[in-house]
CSV table of C-alpha atoms in Angstrom, one decimal:
chain,number,residue,atom,x,y,z
A,1,MET,CA,117.9,106.4,96.2
A,2,LEU,CA,117.0,104.8,92.9
A,3,TYR,CA,116.0,106.9,89.9
A,4,PHE,CA,113.7,105.6,87.2
A,5,ILE,CA,112.7,107.2,83.9
A,6,VAL,CA,109.4,106.0,82.4
A,7,HIS,CA,109.2,106.6,78.6
A,8,ASN,CA,106.5,105.3,76.4
A,9,ASN,CA,108.6,102.3,75.3
A,10,THR,CA,111.3,101.9,78.0
A,11,LEU,CA,111.9,101.8,81.7
A,12,SER,CA,115.4,102.9,82.8
A,13,LEU,CA,117.1,102.5,86.2
A,14,PHE,CA,119.8,104.9,87.3
A,15,LYS,CA,121.9,104.3,90.5
A,16,GLU,CA,124.3,106.5,92.5
A,17,ASN,CA,127.9,105.4,92.6
A,18,SER,CA,128.8,106.3,96.2
A,19,GLU,CA,132.5,106.1,95.7
A,20,LYS,CA,132.6,108.5,92.8
A,21,ASP,CA,129.5,110.5,93.7
A,22,LEU,CA,128.1,109.9,90.3
A,23,LEU,CA,124.8,108.7,88.8
A,24,ASN,CA,125.0,106.0,86.1
A,25,LEU,CA,122.5,104.2,83.9
A,26,HIS,CA,122.2,100.7,85.5
A,27,SER,CA,119.6,99.0,83.4
A,28,LYS,CA,117.1,99.7,80.6
A,29,ILE,CA,114.1,97.5,79.9
A,30,THR,CA,111.9,97.7,76.8
A,31,PHE,CA,108.2,97.4,77.6
A,32,HIS,CA,106.4,94.5,76.0
A,33,HIS,CA,103.8,97.0,74.7
A,34,PRO,CA,104.1,100.8,74.4
A,35,LEU,CA,102.4,102.3,77.4
A,36,LEU,CA,100.2,104.6,75.3
A,37,SER,CA,98.9,101.6,73.4
A,38,CYS,CA,97.3,100.2,76.6
A,39,ILE,CA,97.0,103.2,78.8
A,40,ASN,CA,93.2,102.8,79.1
A,41,ASP,CA,93.3,99.1,79.8
A,42,SER,CA,94.3,98.7,83.5
A,43,LYS,CA,95.0,94.9,83.3
A,44,ILE,CA,97.3,95.1,80.3
A,45,LEU,CA,99.0,98.2,81.6
A,46,ASN,CA,99.5,96.5,85.0
A,47,ASN,CA,101.1,93.5,83.3
A,48,VAL,CA,103.4,95.6,81.2
A,49,ILE,CA,104.8,97.5,84.1
A,50,SER,CA,105.0,94.4,86.3
A,51,GLN,CA,106.9,92.5,83.7
A,52,ALA,CA,109.4,95.3,83.3
A,53,LEU,CA,110.0,95.5,87.0
A,54,ASP,CA,110.4,91.7,87.2
A,55,GLU,CA,113.2,92.0,84.6
A,56,LEU,CA,114.8,94.8,86.4
A,57,ASN,CA,114.6,92.9,89.7
A,58,GLU,CA,116.7,90.1,88.2
A,59,LYS,CA,119.5,92.6,87.7
A,60,GLU,CA,119.1,94.7,90.7
A,61,LEU,CA,117.6,94.2,94.2
A,62,LEU,CA,114.7,96.6,94.3
A,63,GLU,CA,113.2,95.7,97.7
A,64,ASN,CA,113.4,98.2,100.6
A,65,GLN,CA,114.6,101.0,98.4
A,66,ASP,CA,113.5,104.7,98.1
A,67,ALA,CA,112.9,105.8,94.5
A,68,SER,CA,112.2,108.9,92.5
A,69,ILE,CA,110.4,108.3,89.2
A,70,ILE,CA,110.6,110.7,86.2
A,71,ILE,CA,107.9,110.4,83.6
A,72,SER,CA,108.2,111.5,80.1
A,73,ASP,CA,105.9,114.2,78.9
A,74,SER,CA,105.0,112.1,75.9
A,75,LEU,CA,102.8,110.2,78.4
A,76,LEU,CA,101.3,113.3,79.9
A,77,SER,CA,99.1,116.2,78.8
A,78,HIS,CA,99.4,119.9,79.5
A,79,SER,CA,96.8,122.6,79.8
A,80,LEU,CA,96.7,126.3,80.6
A,81,VAL,CA,94.0,128.2,82.6
A,82,VAL,CA,93.9,132.0,82.9
A,83,ASN,CA,93.8,133.1,86.6
A,84,ASP,CA,91.2,136.0,86.9
A,85,GLY,CA,92.3,136.7,90.5
A,86,LYS,CA,89.7,134.4,92.0
A,87,SER,CA,89.9,132.8,95.4
A,88,ASP,CA,91.6,129.4,95.8
A,89,SER,CA,88.3,127.6,95.8
A,90,GLU,CA,87.0,129.5,92.7
A,91,LEU,CA,90.2,128.9,90.9
A,92,ALA,CA,90.1,125.2,91.7
A,93,GLN,CA,86.6,125.0,90.4
A,94,LYS,CA,87.6,126.9,87.2
A,95,ILE,CA,90.5,124.5,86.6
A,96,LYS,CA,88.2,121.5,87.0
A,97,ASP,CA,85.5,123.0,84.7
A,98,GLU,CA,88.0,123.7,81.9
A,99,LEU,CA,89.5,120.3,82.2
A,100,GLN,CA,86.1,118.7,82.1
A,101,ALA,CA,85.4,120.7,78.9
A,102,LYS,CA,88.7,119.5,77.5
A,103,TRP,CA,88.4,115.8,78.3
A,104,ARG,CA,84.6,115.4,78.4
A,105,ASP,CA,83.6,111.8,79.1
A,106,LEU,CA,87.3,111.0,79.8
A,107,PHE,CA,87.7,113.6,82.5
A,108,ASP,CA,87.4,110.9,85.3
A,109,ASN,CA,90.4,109.1,83.7
A,110,TYR,CA,92.8,111.9,84.5
A,111,PHE,CA,94.5,113.2,87.6
A,112,TYR,CA,96.2,116.7,87.5
A,113,ILE,CA,98.6,118.9,89.3
A,114,SER,CA,99.3,122.6,88.6
A,115,GLU,CA,101.6,125.6,89.2
A,116,ASN,CA,101.6,129.4,89.0
A,117,LYS,CA,105.1,130.9,88.7
A,118,LYS,CA,106.3,134.5,89.0
A,119,SER,CA,107.0,134.7,85.3
A,120,SER,CA,103.3,134.3,84.5
A,121,LYS,CA,101.2,135.1,87.5
A,122,LYS,CA,98.0,135.1,85.4
A,123,THR,CA,98.5,131.7,83.9
A,124,ILE,CA,98.0,128.4,85.7
A,125,HIS,CA,100.0,125.5,84.1
A,126,ILE,CA,98.4,122.1,84.6
A,127,VAL,CA,99.9,118.7,83.9
A,128,GLU,CA,97.5,115.7,83.6
A,129,ILE,CA,98.3,112.0,83.9
A,130,ASN,CA,96.1,109.1,83.2
A,131,HIS,CA,94.7,107.6,86.5
A,132,TYR,CA,95.5,104.1,85.4
A,133,LEU,CA,99.1,104.9,84.6
A,134,LYS,CA,99.7,106.7,87.8
A,135,ASP,CA,98.0,104.0,89.9
A,136,LYS,CA,99.7,101.1,88.2
A,137,ILE,CA,103.1,102.7,88.6
A,138,LYS,CA,102.5,103.2,92.3
A,139,LEU,CA,101.0,99.8,92.8
A,140,ASN,CA,103.7,97.8,91.1
A,141,PHE,CA,106.6,99.7,92.5
A,142,ASN,CA,105.1,99.4,96.0
A,143,ASN,CA,104.6,95.6,95.4
A,144,PHE,CA,108.3,95.4,94.8
A,145,GLY,CA,109.0,97.0,98.2
A,146,ILE,CA,109.9,100.4,96.6
A,147,ASP,CA,108.9,103.6,98.5
A,148,ILE,CA,108.1,106.2,95.9
A,149,LYS,CA,109.2,109.7,97.1
A,150,SER,CA,108.3,111.5,93.9
A,151,LEU,CA,106.7,111.0,90.5
A,152,VAL,CA,107.9,114.0,88.5
A,153,PRO,CA,107.2,115.2,84.9
A,154,MET,CA,110.4,115.4,82.9
A,155,SER,CA,109.6,118.9,81.8
A,156,SER,CA,109.4,120.2,85.4
A,157,ILE,CA,113.0,119.2,85.9
A,158,ALA,CA,114.2,120.7,82.6
A,159,LEU,CA,112.4,124.0,83.2
A,160,SER,CA,114.1,124.4,86.6
A,161,LYS,CA,117.5,124.6,84.9
A,162,ILE,CA,116.8,127.1,82.2
A,163,LYS,CA,116.1,130.8,81.9
A,164,THR,CA,112.8,132.3,80.8
A,165,THR,CA,114.4,133.1,77.4
A,166,GLN,CA,115.6,129.6,76.9
A,167,TYR,CA,114.0,126.3,75.7
A,168,GLY,CA,114.6,122.9,77.2
A,169,VAL,CA,114.8,120.1,74.7
A,170,ILE,CA,114.2,116.4,75.5
A,171,LYS,CA,114.2,113.6,73.0
A,172,SER,CA,111.5,110.9,73.2
A,173,LYS,CA,112.2,108.2,70.6
A,174,SER,CA,112.0,110.2,67.3
A,175,ASP,CA,110.2,113.2,68.8
A,176,TYR,CA,111.8,116.3,70.2
A,177,LEU,CA,109.8,117.8,73.1
A,178,ILE,CA,110.5,121.5,73.6
A,179,PHE,CA,109.5,123.4,76.7
A,180,ASN,CA,109.7,127.0,77.9
A,181,TYR,CA,108.3,129.0,80.8
A,182,SER,CA,108.5,132.7,79.8
A,183,ARG,CA,106.6,135.8,80.9
A,184,LYS,CA,103.7,134.5,78.9
A,185,GLY,CA,103.6,131.2,80.7
A,186,PHE,CA,104.3,127.6,79.9
A,187,SER,CA,104.8,126.5,76.3
A,188,PHE,CA,105.2,123.1,74.8
A,189,PHE,CA,106.3,122.3,71.2
A,190,LYS,CA,106.9,119.0,69.5
A,191,ALA,CA,109.2,118.4,66.5
A,192,ASN,CA,109.8,115.3,64.4
A,193,TYR,CA,112.3,115.2,61.5
A,194,THR,CA,111.8,111.7,60.2
A,195,SER,CA,110.5,111.3,56.6
A,196,LYS,CA,107.2,109.7,57.8
A,197,GLY,CA,106.3,112.0,60.6
A,198,LYS,CA,107.8,115.4,59.9
A,199,MET,CA,106.3,118.1,62.0
A,200,PHE,CA,107.0,121.2,64.1
A,201,ASN,CA,103.9,122.0,66.2
A,202,ARG,CA,102.9,124.1,69.2
A,203,ILE,CA,101.1,121.7,71.6
A,204,VAL,CA,100.1,124.3,74.2
A,205,GLY,CA,101.2,127.9,75.1
A,206,PHE,CA,101.0,131.5,74.2
A,207,ASN,CA,104.6,131.7,72.8
A,208,SER,CA,105.4,131.3,69.2
A,209,LEU,CA,108.5,129.5,67.9
A,210,SER,CA,109.8,129.4,64.4
A,211,LYS,CA,110.8,126.0,63.0
A,212,VAL,CA,114.5,125.2,63.7
A,213,SER,CA,116.7,122.4,62.3
A,214,GLU,CA,117.3,119.1,64.1
A,215,ALA,CA,121.0,119.9,64.4
A,216,THR,CA,120.1,123.1,66.4
A,217,LEU,CA,118.1,121.0,68.9
A,218,LYS,CA,120.5,118.2,69.3
A,219,LYS,CA,123.3,120.3,70.6
A,220,SER,CA,122.9,122.7,73.5
A,221,ASN,CA,123.4,126.4,72.7
A,222,THR,CA,122.4,129.8,74.2
A,223,LYS,CA,118.7,129.4,73.2
A,224,PHE,CA,118.1,125.6,73.2
A,225,ARG,CA,119.4,123.4,76.0
A,226,PHE,CA,119.4,119.7,75.2
A,227,PHE,CA,118.8,117.3,78.2
A,228,SER,CA,119.8,113.6,78.0
A,229,ASP,CA,118.2,111.1,80.4
A,230,LEU,CA,121.3,111.2,82.5
A,231,ASP,CA,121.1,115.1,82.6
A,232,ILE,CA,117.5,114.9,83.8
A,233,VAL,CA,118.4,112.4,86.6
A,234,GLU,CA,121.4,114.4,87.8
A,235,ASN,CA,119.3,117.5,87.9
A,236,LEU,CA,116.5,115.8,89.8
A,237,SER,CA,119.0,114.5,92.3
A,238,HIS,CA,120.3,118.1,92.8
A,239,MET,CA,116.8,119.4,93.2
A,240,ILE,CA,115.9,116.9,95.8
A,241,LYS,CA,119.1,117.6,97.8
A,242,ASN,CA,118.4,121.3,97.6
A,243,SER,CA,114.7,121.2,98.1
A,244,VAL,CA,114.0,122.9,94.8
A,245,PRO,CA,110.2,123.2,94.0
A,246,MET,CA,109.0,120.7,91.4
A,247,LEU,CA,105.7,119.3,90.3
A,248,ASN,CA,105.0,116.0,91.9
A,249,PHE,CA,102.2,113.5,91.4
A,250,ILE,CA,102.9,112.0,94.8
A,251,ASN,CA,101.3,113.7,97.7
A,252,PRO,CA,99.6,116.4,95.6
A,253,VAL,CA,98.4,119.7,97.1
A,254,GLY,CA,96.4,121.3,94.2
A,255,VAL,CA,98.4,124.2,92.9
A,256,GLN,CA,101.8,123.0,94.1
A,257,ILE,CA,104.2,125.8,93.1
A,258,VAL,CA,103.2,129.5,93.6
A,259,ASP,CA,105.5,132.4,92.8
A,260,GLY,CA,108.4,129.9,92.4
A,261,SER,CA,108.0,128.4,95.9
A,262,LEU,CA,106.3,125.3,97.1
A,263,TYR,CA,102.7,126.0,98.1
A,264,GLU,CA,102.4,125.3,101.8
A,265,LYS,CA,98.8,124.0,101.8
A,266,LYS,CA,98.9,120.4,103.0
A,267,LYS,CA,96.4,117.6,103.3
A,268,THR,CA,95.3,117.0,106.8
A,269,PHE,CA,93.7,114.0,108.3
A,270,THR,CA,91.5,114.5,111.4
A,271,LYS,CA,91.2,111.8,114.0
A,272,GLN,CA,88.1,111.2,115.9
A,273,THR,CA,89.2,110.8,119.6
A,274,ASP,CA,87.5,109.1,122.4
A,275,THR,CA,87.3,112.3,124.4
A,276,LYS,CA,85.2,115.1,122.9
A,277,ASN,CA,85.0,118.6,124.4
A,278,PHE,CA,81.4,119.3,123.4
A,279,PHE,CA,81.2,122.5,125.4
A,280,TYR,CA,83.9,124.0,123.2
A,281,HIS,CA,81.8,123.5,120.1
A,282,PHE,CA,78.8,125.3,121.7
A,283,ARG,CA,80.6,127.9,123.7
A,284,ASN,CA,78.6,130.8,122.1
A,285,ALA,CA,75.3,129.5,123.4
A,286,ILE,CA,73.3,132.2,125.1
A,287,ALA,CA,71.4,130.2,127.6
A,288,ALA,CA,73.9,127.9,129.3
A,289,LEU,CA,71.4,125.6,131.1
A,290,LEU,CA,69.2,125.3,128.0
A,291,THR,CA,72.2,124.6,125.8
A,292,LEU,CA,73.4,121.9,128.1
A,293,ALA,CA,70.0,120.2,128.0
A,294,VAL,CA,69.9,120.4,124.3
A,295,LEU,CA,73.5,119.1,124.1
A,296,LEU,CA,72.8,116.0,126.2
A,297,VAL,CA,70.1,115.0,123.7
A,298,ALA,CA,72.1,116.0,120.6
A,299,LEU,CA,75.3,114.2,121.8
A,300,GLN,CA,73.4,111.0,122.3
A,301,ILE,CA,72.3,111.1,118.7
A,302,VAL,CA,75.7,112.1,117.5
A,303,ASN,CA,77.4,109.2,119.3
A,304,GLN,CA,74.9,106.8,117.8
A,305,THR,CA,75.4,107.9,114.2
A,306,ASP,CA,79.0,109.1,114.2
A,307,LEU,CA,80.2,106.5,111.8
A,308,LYS,CA,76.9,105.9,110.0
A,309,GLU,CA,78.3,107.2,106.7
A,310,LEU,CA,80.8,104.4,106.7
A,311,ASP,CA,78.1,101.9,107.8
A,312,ALA,CA,80.0,100.7,110.8
A,313,ASP,CA,81.3,101.6,114.3
A,314,PHE,CA,85.0,100.8,114.8
A,315,VAL,CA,84.5,100.6,118.5
A,316,THR,CA,82.1,97.7,118.0
A,317,VAL,CA,84.6,96.1,115.6
A,318,LEU,CA,87.4,96.3,118.1
A,319,GLU,CA,85.2,94.8,120.8
A,320,GLU,CA,84.4,91.9,118.5
A,321,VAL,CA,88.0,91.1,117.6
A,322,GLU,CA,89.9,92.1,120.7
A,323,GLU,CA,91.5,89.1,122.3
A,324,LYS,CA,94.6,88.0,124.1
A,325,VAL,CA,97.7,87.1,122.0
A,326,VAL,CA,98.1,83.3,122.0
A,327,ASP,CA,100.8,81.1,120.5
A,328,ILE,CA,99.4,79.9,117.2
A,329,THR,CA,102.7,78.4,115.9
A,330,PRO,CA,101.3,74.8,115.8
A,331,GLU,CA,98.6,76.0,113.3
A,332,LEU,CA,101.2,77.2,110.8
A,333,ASN,CA,103.6,75.5,108.4
A,334,LYS,CA,106.5,77.6,109.6
A,335,PRO,CA,107.5,79.3,112.8
A,336,ILE,CA,106.6,82.9,113.5
A,337,SER,CA,108.8,85.8,114.8
A,338,ASN,CA,108.7,87.0,118.4
A,339,SER,CA,106.9,90.1,117.6
A,340,ARG,CA,104.1,90.7,120.1
A,341,PHE,CA,101.8,91.7,117.2
A,342,GLU,CA,102.7,88.7,115.0
A,343,SER,CA,99.4,86.9,115.7
A,344,TYR,CA,97.5,89.9,114.5
A,345,ASN,CA,99.6,90.2,111.4
A,346,ILE,CA,99.1,86.5,110.5
A,347,LYS,CA,95.3,86.7,111.1
A,348,SER,CA,95.2,90.0,109.1
A,349,TYR,CA,96.9,88.5,106.1
A,350,ALA,CA,94.9,85.3,106.2
A,351,MET,CA,91.6,87.3,106.4
A,352,ILE,CA,92.6,89.4,103.3
A,353,ASP,CA,93.4,86.2,101.4
A,354,ALA,CA,90.2,84.5,102.4
A,355,PHE,CA,88.1,87.5,101.5
A,356,GLN,CA,89.8,87.9,98.1
A,357,SER,CA,89.5,84.2,97.4
A,358,VAL,CA,85.7,84.2,97.8
A,359,LEU,CA,85.2,87.2,95.7
A,360,ASP,CA,87.5,85.8,92.9
A,361,SER,CA,85.9,82.4,93.0
A,362,SER,CA,83.1,81.1,90.7
A,363,TYR,CA,80.6,82.2,93.4
A,364,GLY,CA,81.9,85.8,93.5
A,365,GLU,CA,79.1,87.3,91.4
A,366,SER,CA,76.5,85.5,93.6
A,367,ILE,CA,77.7,86.9,96.9
A,368,ASP,CA,75.4,89.5,98.3
A,369,VAL,CA,77.0,90.0,101.7
A,370,LEU,CA,80.6,89.0,102.7
A,371,SER,CA,82.5,89.7,105.9
A,372,VAL,CA,85.6,88.4,107.6
A,373,VAL,CA,86.4,89.3,111.2
A,374,ASN,CA,88.4,87.7,114.0
A,375,GLY,CA,89.4,84.9,111.7
A,376,THR,CA,85.8,84.0,110.8
A,377,LEU,CA,84.3,84.4,107.3
A,378,SER,CA,80.6,84.8,106.8
A,379,ALA,CA,78.8,84.9,103.4
A,380,GLN,CA,75.3,85.1,102.1
A,381,GLY,CA,74.5,84.6,98.4
A,382,SER,CA,71.7,84.9,95.9
A,383,VAL,CA,72.1,81.2,95.2
A,384,ASP,CA,73.4,78.1,97.1
A,385,ILE,CA,77.0,78.9,98.0
A,386,THR,CA,77.8,75.8,100.1
A,387,GLY,CA,80.3,74.9,97.3
A,388,LEU,CA,82.7,77.3,99.0
A,389,LEU,CA,83.0,74.8,101.9
A,390,ILE,CA,84.4,72.0,99.7
A,391,ASP,CA,88.0,72.6,100.9
A,392,VAL,CA,87.1,73.7,104.4
A,393,ASP,CA,87.7,71.5,107.4
A,394,PRO,CA,84.2,70.3,108.6
A,395,ASN,CA,85.4,71.2,112.2
A,396,SER,CA,85.9,74.8,111.1
A,397,VAL,CA,82.3,75.2,109.8
A,398,LYS,CA,80.2,77.4,112.2
A,399,GLU,CA,77.0,77.9,110.2
A,400,ILE,CA,75.1,76.5,107.2
A,401,ASN,CA,71.7,78.0,106.5
A,402,LEU,CA,70.4,76.5,103.2
A,403,SER,CA,67.1,78.5,103.4
A,404,GLU,CA,69.0,81.8,103.4
A,405,ASN,CA,72.1,80.7,101.5
A,406,LYS,CA,74.3,81.6,104.4
A,407,ILE,CA,77.6,80.0,105.5
A,408,SER,CA,80.2,80.8,108.2
A,409,TYR,CA,83.5,79.2,108.9
A,410,LYS,CA,86.9,79.7,110.6
A,411,ILE,CA,89.6,80.4,108.1
A,412,ASP,CA,93.0,78.7,107.9
A,413,LEU,CA,95.9,80.8,109.2
A,414,PHE,CA,99.3,81.1,107.6
A,415,SER,CA,102.3,83.3,107.8
A,416,PRO,CA,102.6,86.3,105.4
A,417,PRO,CA,105.4,86.1,102.8
A,418,GLU,CA,108.7,87.6,103.9
A,419,ASP,CA,108.5,90.4,101.3
A,420,ASN,CA,105.9,92.4,103.3
A,421,GLN,CA,108.1,93.3,106.2
A,422,ASN,CA,108.1,97.0,105.3
A,423,SER,CA,106.2,99.7,107.2
A,424,MET,CA,104.5,102.9,106.0
A,425,SER,CA,103.2,105.9,107.8
A,426,ILE,CA,99.5,106.4,107.8
A,427,SER,CA,99.9,109.9,106.2
A,428,ASN,CA,101.9,108.5,103.3
A,429,PHE,CA,99.3,105.7,102.9
A,430,LEU,CA,96.4,108.1,103.0
A,431,ASN,CA,98.1,110.4,100.5
A,432,SER,CA,98.6,107.4,98.2
A,433,VAL,CA,94.9,106.3,98.2
A,434,VAL,CA,92.5,109.2,99.1
A,435,ASP,CA,93.2,110.9,95.7
A,436,ILE,CA,91.5,108.0,94.1
A,437,LYS,CA,87.8,108.7,93.6
A,438,ASN,CA,85.0,107.0,95.7
A,439,ILE,CA,87.2,106.4,98.8
A,440,ASP,CA,85.9,107.7,102.1
A,441,PHE,CA,87.9,107.3,105.3
A,442,LYS,CA,87.9,108.0,109.0
A,443,LEU,CA,90.7,108.1,111.6
A,444,ILE,CA,90.2,107.2,115.3
A,445,ASP,CA,92.7,107.0,118.1
A,446,GLY,CA,93.0,103.7,119.8
A,447,THR,CA,95.2,101.2,121.7
A,448,LEU,CA,96.3,97.7,121.0
A,449,LEU,CA,98.2,95.7,123.6
A,450,ASP,CA,98.5,98.9,125.6
A,451,GLU,CA,100.2,100.7,122.8
A,452,LYS,CA,98.6,103.8,121.1
A,453,VAL,CA,97.6,103.1,117.5
A,454,ASP,CA,95.6,104.7,114.7
A,455,ASN,CA,92.4,103.0,113.7
A,456,LEU,CA,91.4,103.6,110.1
A,457,ILE,CA,88.1,102.9,108.3
A,458,LEU,CA,88.1,102.9,104.5
A,459,ARG,CA,85.0,102.8,102.3
A,460,ILE,CA,85.6,101.7,98.7
A,461,GLU,CA,83.0,101.5,96.0
A,462,GLN,CA,84.7,99.8,93.1
A,463,LYS,CA,86.3,96.3,93.0
A,464,ASP,CA,89.4,97.5,91.0
A,465,MET,CA,90.0,100.1,93.7
A,466,PHE,CA,89.7,97.5,96.4
A,467,GLU,CA,92.3,95.4,94.8
A,468,ASN,CA,94.7,98.3,94.5
A,469,VAL,CA,94.2,99.4,98.1
A,470,ILE,CA,94.2,95.9,99.7
A,471,ASN,CA,97.4,95.0,97.8
A,472,GLN,CA,99.1,98.1,99.3
A,473,ILE,CA,97.9,97.1,102.8
A,474,LYS,CA,99.3,93.6,102.3
A,475,GLY,CA,102.7,95.0,101.6
A,476,TYR,CA,103.2,96.6,105.1
A,477,ASP,CA,103.4,94.7,108.4
A,478,ASN,CA,102.4,97.7,110.5
A,479,PHE,CA,98.9,97.6,108.8
A,480,ILE,CA,96.7,95.1,110.6
A,481,VAL,CA,93.3,94.4,109.0
A,482,ARG,CA,90.6,93.8,111.7
A,483,LYS,CA,87.6,93.4,109.5
A,484,ILE,CA,86.5,93.5,105.9
A,485,SER,CA,82.9,93.7,104.8
A,486,PHE,CA,81.2,93.8,101.4
A,487,LYS,CA,77.6,94.6,100.4
A,488,ARG,CA,76.5,94.2,96.8
A,489,SER,CA,73.4,96.3,97.4
A,490,ASP,CA,75.5,99.5,97.4
A,491,ASN,CA,78.7,97.9,95.9
A,492,SER,CA,80.7,99.0,98.8
A,493,THR,CA,83.6,97.4,100.7
A,494,HIS,CA,84.6,98.6,104.2
A,495,ILE,CA,88.1,97.9,105.5
A,496,TYR,CA,88.9,98.3,109.2
A,497,ILE,CA,92.6,98.7,109.9
A,498,THR,CA,94.8,99.2,112.9
A,499,VAL,CA,98.0,101.0,112.0
A,500,LEU,CA,101.0,100.6,114.3
A,501,SER,CA,103.3,103.5,114.8
């Protein structure tokens, strides 16, 4: 397990020394820009995090590693909501309403998790993270072959090691971040003793704290416990090994910690199976014969519109693309492995590349409809788009319709890079993407080469989200894209994926 700490200005990597059973700081990289200075610019933020990981990767192999990431509270925001004894759904709505009032137009830029501990049953503590920051961390770490197990606020780790009468102290550059979880609930103070930025303020909480000297905060005592970065990492390692509850931005479950224990509510993903017991759903019908007659009509309609919300039927897609596996080695620049699914992986990666290339080309904004399925790309534009065929082998062109600005051609196949030989469970993948807004999905049981698989349909509305999701898919060889389609009329992209176990 690798441990990372993300501060506003630095990214630190800690590693375990298996011989001495110790954790040590391995590398520390300074970001090219402070994260807070570019937190609302996804492109700059992405470049800053990517460059830091590039530099770390030169010192330490990051590929195929598990990681826990600790994020400084200087990059987060904290809120409190009073629990009036409402139901879970009412409480969830109240939290959302109060955060909307807090952030106003910026509300959609934030993602939040929360807890309700024994020490303050009436107070819900909420931690918010900027969506761009969370997503760019996940995307870039995944691109380096790192499987993120947890993304944890630094305060959550410090608070787990102190009593309700104590304060946890963490230094972030020149600021001292001071945390407490007493009977009144969560409290957060910030202190700075430099000549330019002197302050001692309560950021959030119902507790009051008199100003104390810097010397008091720098050295642990009975009231204030100072945590270095190494202390935080060691404590997180201990918490993971002992399954101690902690707030975690990965695989969120709403209110995560209740009464000091992990809340058991989990996300569930329901598959649509080929076999449906319709009688079970209508077992309370009074007139059996009449119900059966009504069912026969209703079921015919349901079967015809079951996937209409996603504007496609995966069964049809599979019929379109199902084929025997053939040896395509002569078409490639390098030999392929003996995997029985290798031809599907190659075609999947090539289709993704072709689809992205068209959208990113100079004709991208002129494309009205674009799809790629079974190695064939089809496009229709608002203007003449035949320029897309300039580098295409004439023998690969299947259709040119100048009157309707339509083209179709077989794409070139090539082997994926060696760095996408990882696999990911469908649950972990869904947990990593469905929290992003404007993504719908459906799961369907299926088979591929006589093996049981999961068939997944994703509907994505925004181009940036498509890039994030498709880049994750490209990193795992058990994700096989069968079709991608785009419609400018509703700004939606559908991705049809077969996920191998």
